[in-house]
PDB file of C-alpha atoms in Angstrom:
ATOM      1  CA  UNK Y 126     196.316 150.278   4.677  1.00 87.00           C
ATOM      2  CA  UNK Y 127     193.989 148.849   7.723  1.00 96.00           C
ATOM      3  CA  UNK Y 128     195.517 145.930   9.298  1.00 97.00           C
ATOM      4  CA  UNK Y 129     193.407 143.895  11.195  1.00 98.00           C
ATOM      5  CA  UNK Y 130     194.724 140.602  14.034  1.00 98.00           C
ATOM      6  CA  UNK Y 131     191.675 138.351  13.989  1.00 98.00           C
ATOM      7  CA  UNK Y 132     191.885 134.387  15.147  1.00 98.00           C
ATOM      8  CA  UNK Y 133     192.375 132.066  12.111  1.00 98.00           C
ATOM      9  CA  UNK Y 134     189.742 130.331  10.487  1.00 98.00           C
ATOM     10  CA  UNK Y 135     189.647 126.918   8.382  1.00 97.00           C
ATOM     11  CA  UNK Y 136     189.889 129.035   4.903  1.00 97.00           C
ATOM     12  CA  UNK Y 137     193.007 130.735   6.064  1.00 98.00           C
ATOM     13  CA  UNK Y 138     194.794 127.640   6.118  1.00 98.00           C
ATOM     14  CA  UNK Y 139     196.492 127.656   2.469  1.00 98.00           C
ATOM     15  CA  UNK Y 140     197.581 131.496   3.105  1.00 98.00           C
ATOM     16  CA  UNK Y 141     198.659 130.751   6.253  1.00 98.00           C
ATOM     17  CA  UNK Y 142     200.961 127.664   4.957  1.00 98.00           C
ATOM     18  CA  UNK Y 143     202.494 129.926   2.001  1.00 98.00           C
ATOM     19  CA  UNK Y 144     203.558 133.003   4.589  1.00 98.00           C
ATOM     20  CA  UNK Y 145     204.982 129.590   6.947  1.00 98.00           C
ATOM     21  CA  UNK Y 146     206.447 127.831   4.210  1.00 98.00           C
ATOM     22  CA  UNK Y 147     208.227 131.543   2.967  1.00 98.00           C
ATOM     23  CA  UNK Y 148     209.695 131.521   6.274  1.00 97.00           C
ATOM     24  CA  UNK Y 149     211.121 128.256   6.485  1.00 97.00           C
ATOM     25  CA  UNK Y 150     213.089 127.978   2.995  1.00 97.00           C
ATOM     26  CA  UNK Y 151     214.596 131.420   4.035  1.00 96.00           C
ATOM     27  CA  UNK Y 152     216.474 129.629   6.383  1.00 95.00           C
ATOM     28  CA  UNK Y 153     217.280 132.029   8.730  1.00 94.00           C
ATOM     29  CA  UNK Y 154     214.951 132.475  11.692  1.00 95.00           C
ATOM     30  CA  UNK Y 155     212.966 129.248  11.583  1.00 96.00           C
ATOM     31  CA  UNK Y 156     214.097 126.164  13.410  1.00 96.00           C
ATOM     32  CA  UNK Y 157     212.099 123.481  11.116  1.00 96.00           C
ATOM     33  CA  UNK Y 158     213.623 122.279   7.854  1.00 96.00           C
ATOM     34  CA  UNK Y 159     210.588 120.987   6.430  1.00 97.00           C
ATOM     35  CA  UNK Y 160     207.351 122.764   4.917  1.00 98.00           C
ATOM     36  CA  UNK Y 161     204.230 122.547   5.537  1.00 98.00           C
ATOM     37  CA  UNK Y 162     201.722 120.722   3.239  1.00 98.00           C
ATOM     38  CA  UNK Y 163     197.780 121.227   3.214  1.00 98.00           C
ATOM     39  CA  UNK Y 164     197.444 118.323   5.531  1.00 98.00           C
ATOM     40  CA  UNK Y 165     200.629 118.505   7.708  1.00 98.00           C
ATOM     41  CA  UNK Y 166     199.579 122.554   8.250  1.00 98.00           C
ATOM     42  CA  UNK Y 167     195.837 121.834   8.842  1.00 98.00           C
ATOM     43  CA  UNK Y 168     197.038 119.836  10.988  1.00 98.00           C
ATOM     44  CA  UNK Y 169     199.545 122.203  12.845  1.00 98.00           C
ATOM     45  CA  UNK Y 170     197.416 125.092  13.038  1.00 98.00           C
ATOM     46  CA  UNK Y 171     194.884 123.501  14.929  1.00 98.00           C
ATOM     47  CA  UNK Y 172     196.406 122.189  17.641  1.00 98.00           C
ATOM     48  CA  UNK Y 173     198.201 125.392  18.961  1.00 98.00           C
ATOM     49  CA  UNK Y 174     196.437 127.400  21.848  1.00 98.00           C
ATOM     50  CA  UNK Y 175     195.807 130.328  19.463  1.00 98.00           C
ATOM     51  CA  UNK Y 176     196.808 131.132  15.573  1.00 98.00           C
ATOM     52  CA  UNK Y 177     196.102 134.772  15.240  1.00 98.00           C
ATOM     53  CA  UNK Y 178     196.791 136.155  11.455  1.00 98.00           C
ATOM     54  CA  UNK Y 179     197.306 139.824  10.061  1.00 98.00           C
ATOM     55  CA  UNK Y 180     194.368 141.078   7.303  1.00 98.00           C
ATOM     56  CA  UNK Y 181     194.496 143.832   5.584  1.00 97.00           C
ATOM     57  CA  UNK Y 182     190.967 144.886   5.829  1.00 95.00           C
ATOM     58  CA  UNK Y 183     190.119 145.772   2.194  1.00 96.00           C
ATOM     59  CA  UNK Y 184     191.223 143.170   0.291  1.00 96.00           C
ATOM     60  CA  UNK Y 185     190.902 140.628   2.935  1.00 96.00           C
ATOM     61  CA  UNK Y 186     194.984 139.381   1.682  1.00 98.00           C
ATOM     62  CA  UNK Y 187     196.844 137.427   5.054  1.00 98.00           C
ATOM     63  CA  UNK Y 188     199.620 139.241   5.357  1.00 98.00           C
ATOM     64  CA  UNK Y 189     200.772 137.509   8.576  1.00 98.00           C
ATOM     65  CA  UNK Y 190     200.702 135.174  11.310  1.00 98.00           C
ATOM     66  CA  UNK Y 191     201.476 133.641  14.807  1.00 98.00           C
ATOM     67  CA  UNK Y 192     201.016 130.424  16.932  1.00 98.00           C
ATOM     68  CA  UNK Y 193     200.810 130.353  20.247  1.00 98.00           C
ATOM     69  CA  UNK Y 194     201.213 127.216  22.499  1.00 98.00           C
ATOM     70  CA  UNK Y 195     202.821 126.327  25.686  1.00 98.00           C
ATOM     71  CA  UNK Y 196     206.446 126.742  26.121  1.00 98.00           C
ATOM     72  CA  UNK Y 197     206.522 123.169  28.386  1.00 96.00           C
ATOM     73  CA  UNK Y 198     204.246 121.077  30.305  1.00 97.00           C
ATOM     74  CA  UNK Y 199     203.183 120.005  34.175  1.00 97.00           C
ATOM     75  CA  UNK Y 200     205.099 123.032  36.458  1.00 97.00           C
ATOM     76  CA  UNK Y 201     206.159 124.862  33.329  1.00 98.00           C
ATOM     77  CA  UNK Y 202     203.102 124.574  31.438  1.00 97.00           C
ATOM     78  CA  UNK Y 203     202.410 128.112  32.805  1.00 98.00           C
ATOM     79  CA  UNK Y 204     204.941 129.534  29.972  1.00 98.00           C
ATOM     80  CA  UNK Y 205     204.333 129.791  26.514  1.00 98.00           C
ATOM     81  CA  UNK Y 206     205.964 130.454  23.138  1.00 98.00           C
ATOM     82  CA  UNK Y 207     205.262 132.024  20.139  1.00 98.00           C
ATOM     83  CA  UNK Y 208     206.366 132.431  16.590  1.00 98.00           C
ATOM     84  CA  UNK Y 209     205.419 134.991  14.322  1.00 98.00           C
ATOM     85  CA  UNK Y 210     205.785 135.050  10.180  1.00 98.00           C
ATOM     86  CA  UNK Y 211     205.169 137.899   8.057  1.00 98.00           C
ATOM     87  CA  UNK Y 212     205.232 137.740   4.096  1.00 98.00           C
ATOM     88  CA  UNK Y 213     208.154 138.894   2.594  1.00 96.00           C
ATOM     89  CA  UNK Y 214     205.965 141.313   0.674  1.00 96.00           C
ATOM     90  CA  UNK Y 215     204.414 143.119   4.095  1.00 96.00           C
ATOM     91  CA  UNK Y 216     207.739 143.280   5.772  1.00 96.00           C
ATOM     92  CA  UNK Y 217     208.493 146.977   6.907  1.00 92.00           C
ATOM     93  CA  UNK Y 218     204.537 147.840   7.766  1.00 95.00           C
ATOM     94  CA  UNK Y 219     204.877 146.816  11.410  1.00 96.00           C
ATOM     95  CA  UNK Y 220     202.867 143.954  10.756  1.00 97.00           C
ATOM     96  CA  UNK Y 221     204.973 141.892  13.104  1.00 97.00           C
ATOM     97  CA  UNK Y 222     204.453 144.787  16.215  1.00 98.00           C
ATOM     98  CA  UNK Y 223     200.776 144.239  15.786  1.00 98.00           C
ATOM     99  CA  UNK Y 224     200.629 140.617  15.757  1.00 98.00           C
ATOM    100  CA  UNK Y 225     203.177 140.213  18.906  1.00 98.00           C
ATOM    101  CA  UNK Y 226     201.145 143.292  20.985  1.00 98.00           C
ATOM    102  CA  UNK Y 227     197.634 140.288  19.851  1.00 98.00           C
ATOM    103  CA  UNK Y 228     199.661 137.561  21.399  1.00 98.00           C
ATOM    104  CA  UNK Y 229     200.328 138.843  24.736  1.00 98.00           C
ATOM    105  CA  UNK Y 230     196.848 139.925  24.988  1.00 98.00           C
ATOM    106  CA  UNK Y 231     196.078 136.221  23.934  1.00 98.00           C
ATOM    107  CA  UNK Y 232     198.523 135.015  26.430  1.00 98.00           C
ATOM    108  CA  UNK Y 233     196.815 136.605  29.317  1.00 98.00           C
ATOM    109  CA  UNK Y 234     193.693 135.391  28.006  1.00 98.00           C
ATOM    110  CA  UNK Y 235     194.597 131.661  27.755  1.00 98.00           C
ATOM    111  CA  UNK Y 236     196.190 132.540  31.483  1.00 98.00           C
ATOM    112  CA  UNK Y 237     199.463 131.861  30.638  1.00 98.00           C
ATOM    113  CA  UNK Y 238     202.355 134.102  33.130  1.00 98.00           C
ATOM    114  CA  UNK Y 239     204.904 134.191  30.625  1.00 98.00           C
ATOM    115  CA  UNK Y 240     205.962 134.818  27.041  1.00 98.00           C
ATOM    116  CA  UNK Y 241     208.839 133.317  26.441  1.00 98.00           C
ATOM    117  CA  UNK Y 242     211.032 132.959  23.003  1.00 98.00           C
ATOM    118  CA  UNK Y 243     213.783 130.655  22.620  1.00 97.00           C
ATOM    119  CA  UNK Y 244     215.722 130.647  19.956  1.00 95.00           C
ATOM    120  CA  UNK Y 245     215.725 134.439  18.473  1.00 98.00           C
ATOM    121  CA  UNK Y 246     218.665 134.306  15.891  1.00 98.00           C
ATOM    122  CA  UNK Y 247     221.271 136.848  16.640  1.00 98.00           C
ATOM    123  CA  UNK Y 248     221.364 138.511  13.271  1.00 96.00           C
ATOM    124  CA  UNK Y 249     217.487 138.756  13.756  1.00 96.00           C
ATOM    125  CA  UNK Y 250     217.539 142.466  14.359  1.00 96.00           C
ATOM    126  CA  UNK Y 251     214.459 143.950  13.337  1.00 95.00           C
ATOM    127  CA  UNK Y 252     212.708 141.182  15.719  1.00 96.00           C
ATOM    128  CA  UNK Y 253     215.285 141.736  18.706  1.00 98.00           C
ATOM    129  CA  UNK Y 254     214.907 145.200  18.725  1.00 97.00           C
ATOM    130  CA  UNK Y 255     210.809 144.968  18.575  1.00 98.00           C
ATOM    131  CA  UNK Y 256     211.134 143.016  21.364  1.00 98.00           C
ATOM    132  CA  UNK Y 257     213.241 145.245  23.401  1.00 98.00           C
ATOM    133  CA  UNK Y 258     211.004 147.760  22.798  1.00 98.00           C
ATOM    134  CA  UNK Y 259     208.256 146.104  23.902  1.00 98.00           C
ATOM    135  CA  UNK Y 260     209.895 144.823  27.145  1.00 98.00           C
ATOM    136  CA  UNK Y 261     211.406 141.608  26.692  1.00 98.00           C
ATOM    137  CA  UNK Y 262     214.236 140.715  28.336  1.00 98.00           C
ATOM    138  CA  UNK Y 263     217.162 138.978  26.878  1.00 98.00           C
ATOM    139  CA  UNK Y 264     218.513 135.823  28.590  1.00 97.00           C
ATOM    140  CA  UNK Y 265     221.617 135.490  27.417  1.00 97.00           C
ATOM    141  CA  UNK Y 266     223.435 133.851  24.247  1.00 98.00           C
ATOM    142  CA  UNK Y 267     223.618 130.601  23.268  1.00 98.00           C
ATOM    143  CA  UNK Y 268     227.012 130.528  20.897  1.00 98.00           C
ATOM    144  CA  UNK Y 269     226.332 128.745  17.468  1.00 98.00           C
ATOM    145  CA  UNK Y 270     222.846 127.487  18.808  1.00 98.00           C
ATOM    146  CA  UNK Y 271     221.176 128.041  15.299  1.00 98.00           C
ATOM    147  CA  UNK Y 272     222.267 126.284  12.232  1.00 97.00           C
ATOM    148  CA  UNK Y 273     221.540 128.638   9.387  1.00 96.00           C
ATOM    149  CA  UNK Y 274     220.519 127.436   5.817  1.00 93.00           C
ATOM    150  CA  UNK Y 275     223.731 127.922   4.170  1.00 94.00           C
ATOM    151  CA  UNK Y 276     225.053 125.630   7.016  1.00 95.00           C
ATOM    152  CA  UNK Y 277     226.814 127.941   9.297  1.00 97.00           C
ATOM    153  CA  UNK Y 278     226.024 128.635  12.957  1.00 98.00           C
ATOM    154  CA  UNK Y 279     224.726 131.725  14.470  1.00 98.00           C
ATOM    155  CA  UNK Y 280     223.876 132.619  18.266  1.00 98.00           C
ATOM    156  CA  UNK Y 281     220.629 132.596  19.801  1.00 98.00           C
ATOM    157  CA  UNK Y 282     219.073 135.137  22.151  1.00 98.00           C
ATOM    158  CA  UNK Y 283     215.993 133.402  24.241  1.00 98.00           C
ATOM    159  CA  UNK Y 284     213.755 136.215  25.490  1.00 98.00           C
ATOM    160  CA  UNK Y 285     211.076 136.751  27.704  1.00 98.00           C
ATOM    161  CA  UNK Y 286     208.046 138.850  29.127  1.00 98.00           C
ATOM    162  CA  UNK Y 287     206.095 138.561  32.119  1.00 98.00           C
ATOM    163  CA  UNK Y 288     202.247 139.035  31.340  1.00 98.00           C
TER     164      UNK Y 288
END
């Protein structure tokens, strides 16, 4: 299978809101509670930095996606943050390495110094050790800083990269 990284366009929208969505009502590595509909996800596509998404060349099927946007503004505005969603269906096909190795590159593009994530769950371990590899670097833990679906409270791991 060819995977592609391209920019989003308009007509990726609904794709990229079902792959989101998936995400979210897991419950487990998203922050937000709430979905996306067709208007609210137009809507919050277009105003990040850069929404790259993961084809698979044949069929044209998204199989993934990021956003990109700054971490903070004024004298931190130099730092950005990204989160990445792949469909439960194209987990395992390194579709998340590809999409992560086209934001950095988009980082440096929009200028931006510094990749930095957040709120990485603990139990996230497919993700934490991606990013290892790659060369993030692990702040610390925040204890219980992630309120998981079934209500109970997990660390978080922030990480970072210098571009």
């Amino acid at each position: 299978m060819k995977i592609r990284i391209r920019g989003y366009q308009p007509q990726d929208v609904e794709a990229m809101i079902a792959i989101w969505n998936e995400v979210v009502e897991e419950g487990i590595a998203f922050p937000q509670e709430d979905c996306l509909t067709k208007a609210s996800g137009t809507d919050f596509f277009a105003v990040q930095s850069h929404c790259g998404v993961a084809e698979e060349e044949m069929s044209g099927k998204l199989l993934g996606l990021y956003i990109l946007h700054p971490n903070n503004v004024g004298r931190c505005g130099h730092i950005c943050n990204a989160s990445y969603a792949v469909s439960s269906q194209s987990r395992g096909l390194h579709i998340g390495e590809k999409l992560v190795m086209d934001s950095i590159q988009q980082a440096k593009t929009l200028q931006f110094r510094i990749l930095q994530f957040n709120a990485v769950v603990a139990g996230n371990i497919h993700a934490r050790h991606l990013y290892e590899r790659l060369g993030f670097t692990q702040l610390g833990t925040i204890p219980g800083g992630f309120r998981l679906k079934d209500g109970s409270y997990e660390d978080i791991c922030p990480y970072y990269i210098e571009l």
